[in-house]
C-alpha atoms as one frame of an Amber mdcrd trajectory, in Angstrom:
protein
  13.262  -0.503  18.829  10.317   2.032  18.163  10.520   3.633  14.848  11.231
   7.475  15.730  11.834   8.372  12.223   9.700  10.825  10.131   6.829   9.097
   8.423   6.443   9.103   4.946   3.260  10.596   3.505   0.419   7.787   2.995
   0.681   6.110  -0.579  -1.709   7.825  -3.038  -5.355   5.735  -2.560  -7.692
   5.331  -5.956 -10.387   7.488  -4.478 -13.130   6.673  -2.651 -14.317   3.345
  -5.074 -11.123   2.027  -3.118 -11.988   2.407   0.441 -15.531   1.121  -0.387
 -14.246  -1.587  -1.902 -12.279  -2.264   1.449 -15.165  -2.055   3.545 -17.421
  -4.145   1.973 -14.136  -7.328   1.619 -13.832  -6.243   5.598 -17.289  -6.328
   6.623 -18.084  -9.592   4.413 -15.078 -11.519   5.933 -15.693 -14.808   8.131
 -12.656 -15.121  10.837 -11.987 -18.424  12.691 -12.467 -17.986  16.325  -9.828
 -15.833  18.127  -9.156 -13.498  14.770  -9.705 -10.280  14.034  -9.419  -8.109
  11.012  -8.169  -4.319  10.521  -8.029  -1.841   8.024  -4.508   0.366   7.802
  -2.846   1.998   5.740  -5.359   0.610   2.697  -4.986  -3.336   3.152  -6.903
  -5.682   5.850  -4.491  -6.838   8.067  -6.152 -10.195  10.124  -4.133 -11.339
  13.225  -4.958 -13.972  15.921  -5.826 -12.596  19.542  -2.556 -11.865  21.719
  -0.893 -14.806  23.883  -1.596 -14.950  27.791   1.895 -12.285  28.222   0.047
  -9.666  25.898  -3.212 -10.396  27.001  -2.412 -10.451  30.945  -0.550  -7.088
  29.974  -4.031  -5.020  28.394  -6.374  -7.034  31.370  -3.570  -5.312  34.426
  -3.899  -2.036  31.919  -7.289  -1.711  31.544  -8.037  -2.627  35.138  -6.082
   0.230  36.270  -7.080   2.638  34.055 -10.226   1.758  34.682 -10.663   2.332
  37.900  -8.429   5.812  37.429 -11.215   6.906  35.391 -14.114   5.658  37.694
 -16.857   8.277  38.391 -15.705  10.803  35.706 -16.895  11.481  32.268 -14.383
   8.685  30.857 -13.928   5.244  29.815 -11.421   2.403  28.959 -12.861   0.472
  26.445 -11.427  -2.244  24.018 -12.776  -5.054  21.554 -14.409  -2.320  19.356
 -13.652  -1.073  16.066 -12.199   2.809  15.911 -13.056   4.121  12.205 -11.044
   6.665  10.720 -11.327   7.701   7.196 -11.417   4.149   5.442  -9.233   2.751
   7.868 -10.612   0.538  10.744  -9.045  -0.626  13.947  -8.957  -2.397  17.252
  -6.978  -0.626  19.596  -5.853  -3.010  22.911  -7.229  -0.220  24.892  -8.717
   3.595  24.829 -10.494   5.765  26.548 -13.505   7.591  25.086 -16.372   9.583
  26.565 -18.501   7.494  28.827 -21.286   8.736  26.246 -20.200   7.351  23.179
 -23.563   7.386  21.487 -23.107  10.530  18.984 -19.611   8.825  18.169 -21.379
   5.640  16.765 -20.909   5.453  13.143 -23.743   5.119  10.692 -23.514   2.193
  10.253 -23.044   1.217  13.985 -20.006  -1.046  13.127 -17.626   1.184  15.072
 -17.228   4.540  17.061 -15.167   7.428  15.083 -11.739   8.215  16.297 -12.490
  11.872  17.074 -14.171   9.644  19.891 -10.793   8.738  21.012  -8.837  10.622
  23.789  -5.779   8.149  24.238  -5.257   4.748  22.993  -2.861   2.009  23.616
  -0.750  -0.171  22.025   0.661  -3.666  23.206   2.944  -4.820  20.957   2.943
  -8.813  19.790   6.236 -10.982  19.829   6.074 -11.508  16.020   7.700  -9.197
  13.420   4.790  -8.488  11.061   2.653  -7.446  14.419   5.450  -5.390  15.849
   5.769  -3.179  12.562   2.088  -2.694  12.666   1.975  -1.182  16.262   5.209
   0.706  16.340   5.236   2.246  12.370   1.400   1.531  10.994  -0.464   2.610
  13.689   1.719   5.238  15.510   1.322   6.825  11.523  -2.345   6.163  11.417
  -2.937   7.196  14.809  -0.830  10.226  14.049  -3.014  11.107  11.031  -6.311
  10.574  12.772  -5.013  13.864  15.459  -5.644  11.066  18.289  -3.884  13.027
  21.150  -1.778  10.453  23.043  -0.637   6.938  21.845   0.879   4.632  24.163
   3.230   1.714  22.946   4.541  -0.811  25.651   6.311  -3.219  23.884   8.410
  -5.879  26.015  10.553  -6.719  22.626  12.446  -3.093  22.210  15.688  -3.804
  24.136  15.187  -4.990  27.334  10.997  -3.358  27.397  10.074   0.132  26.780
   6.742   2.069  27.456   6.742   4.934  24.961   4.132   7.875  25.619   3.672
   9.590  22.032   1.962  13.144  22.303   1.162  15.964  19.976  -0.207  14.279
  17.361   1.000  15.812  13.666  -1.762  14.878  11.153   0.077  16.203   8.158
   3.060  14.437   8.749   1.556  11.200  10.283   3.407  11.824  13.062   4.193
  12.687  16.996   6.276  15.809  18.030   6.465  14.641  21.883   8.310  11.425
  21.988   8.977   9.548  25.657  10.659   6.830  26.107  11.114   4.832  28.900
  12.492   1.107  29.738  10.709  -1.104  31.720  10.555  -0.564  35.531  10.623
   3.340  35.406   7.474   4.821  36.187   5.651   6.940  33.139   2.753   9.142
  33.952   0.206  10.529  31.081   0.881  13.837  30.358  -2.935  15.064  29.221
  -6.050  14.288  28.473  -8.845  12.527  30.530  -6.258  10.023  31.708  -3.843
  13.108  32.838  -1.673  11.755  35.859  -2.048   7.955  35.351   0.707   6.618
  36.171   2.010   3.159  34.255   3.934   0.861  36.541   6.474  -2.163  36.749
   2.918  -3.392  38.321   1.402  -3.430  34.243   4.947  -4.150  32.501   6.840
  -6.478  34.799  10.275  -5.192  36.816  13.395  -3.899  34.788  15.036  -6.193
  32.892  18.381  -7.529  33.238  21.164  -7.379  30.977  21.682 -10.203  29.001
């Protein structure tokens, strides 16, 4: 079930010799095929790509959102790193200025989170994944002021699509929390992506009791 309790404040970090430290083990890391590394909550986290269910999930996603945004000043993007304060990740989807070019890092390895405008989360079938998008991320996402974070996640109950809003940077949190289970339409409060509307046609039908 998504974690709707009051996050703790981030452990104490050893400065900035840390996070550098981090960066250079992240940047200097060769993943097998199909891998990808992240940065949260001070440790690289690697995980394998999502199965065909996850996958099919963020390609029906990003189609749609896609073509919500068409012609306006927005984009869904995904498969790029989002860099926040020595933490780096790589959201399943977000939408960003279609100009993204003054968000670029420095280093061009990534575009800045103050880039972001919503982001998405699909949650993975195993537990270690699950924890990082339902209590990491909705924390780091929190702390980087990203306005609306999105978790659909077919393994709370019987599938839930939670729409977290008013970000709380200070206590790596959300004050508007909705949740809904699968098969009940949820529409984006704000933002770019302001009246999207996710459907049993992205999450599959309600479930039935077991």
């Amino acid at each position: 079930m998504t974690d709707t309790r009051p996050a703790p404040p981030r452990p104490p970090e050893n400065g900035p010799a840390l996070e550098e430290v981090l960066r250079q083990a992240w940047e200097s890391m060769e993943l097998p095929e199909n891998y990808r590394a992240e940065i949260i909550e001070g440790a690289i986290e690697v995980s394998p790509t999502g199965r065909y269910a996850h996958s099919q999930t963020v390609f029906l996603l990003h189609e749609a959102l896609g073509g919500f945004l068409k012609g306006g000043d927005f984009a869904a993007r995904n498969d790029t790193n989002v860099v926040h304060a020595g933490c780096v990740w790589v959201p399943d989807l977000f939408v960003v200025p279609r100009d993204t070019e003054r968000y670029v890092t420095a280093d061009g390895v990534g575009i800045t989170a103050t880039a972001v405008r919503l982001v998405v989360g699909v949650v993975s079938p195993d537990g270690p994944r699950q924890e990082r998008d339902r209590v990491k991320k909705r924390h780091e996402y929190a702390r980087a002021a990203i306005p609306v974070y999105v978790v659909i996640d077919a393994y709370d109950d019987r599938g839930t699509v939670t729409v977290l809003t008013e970000p709380r940077p200070d206590r790596a949190d959300w004050v508007g929390v909705h949740r809904v289970p699968y098969g009940t339409e949820v529409t984006v409060p704000e933002g770019p992506a302001k009246g999207f509307v996710i459907t049993e046609a992205i999450t599959g039908p309600a479930r039935a009791t077991q």
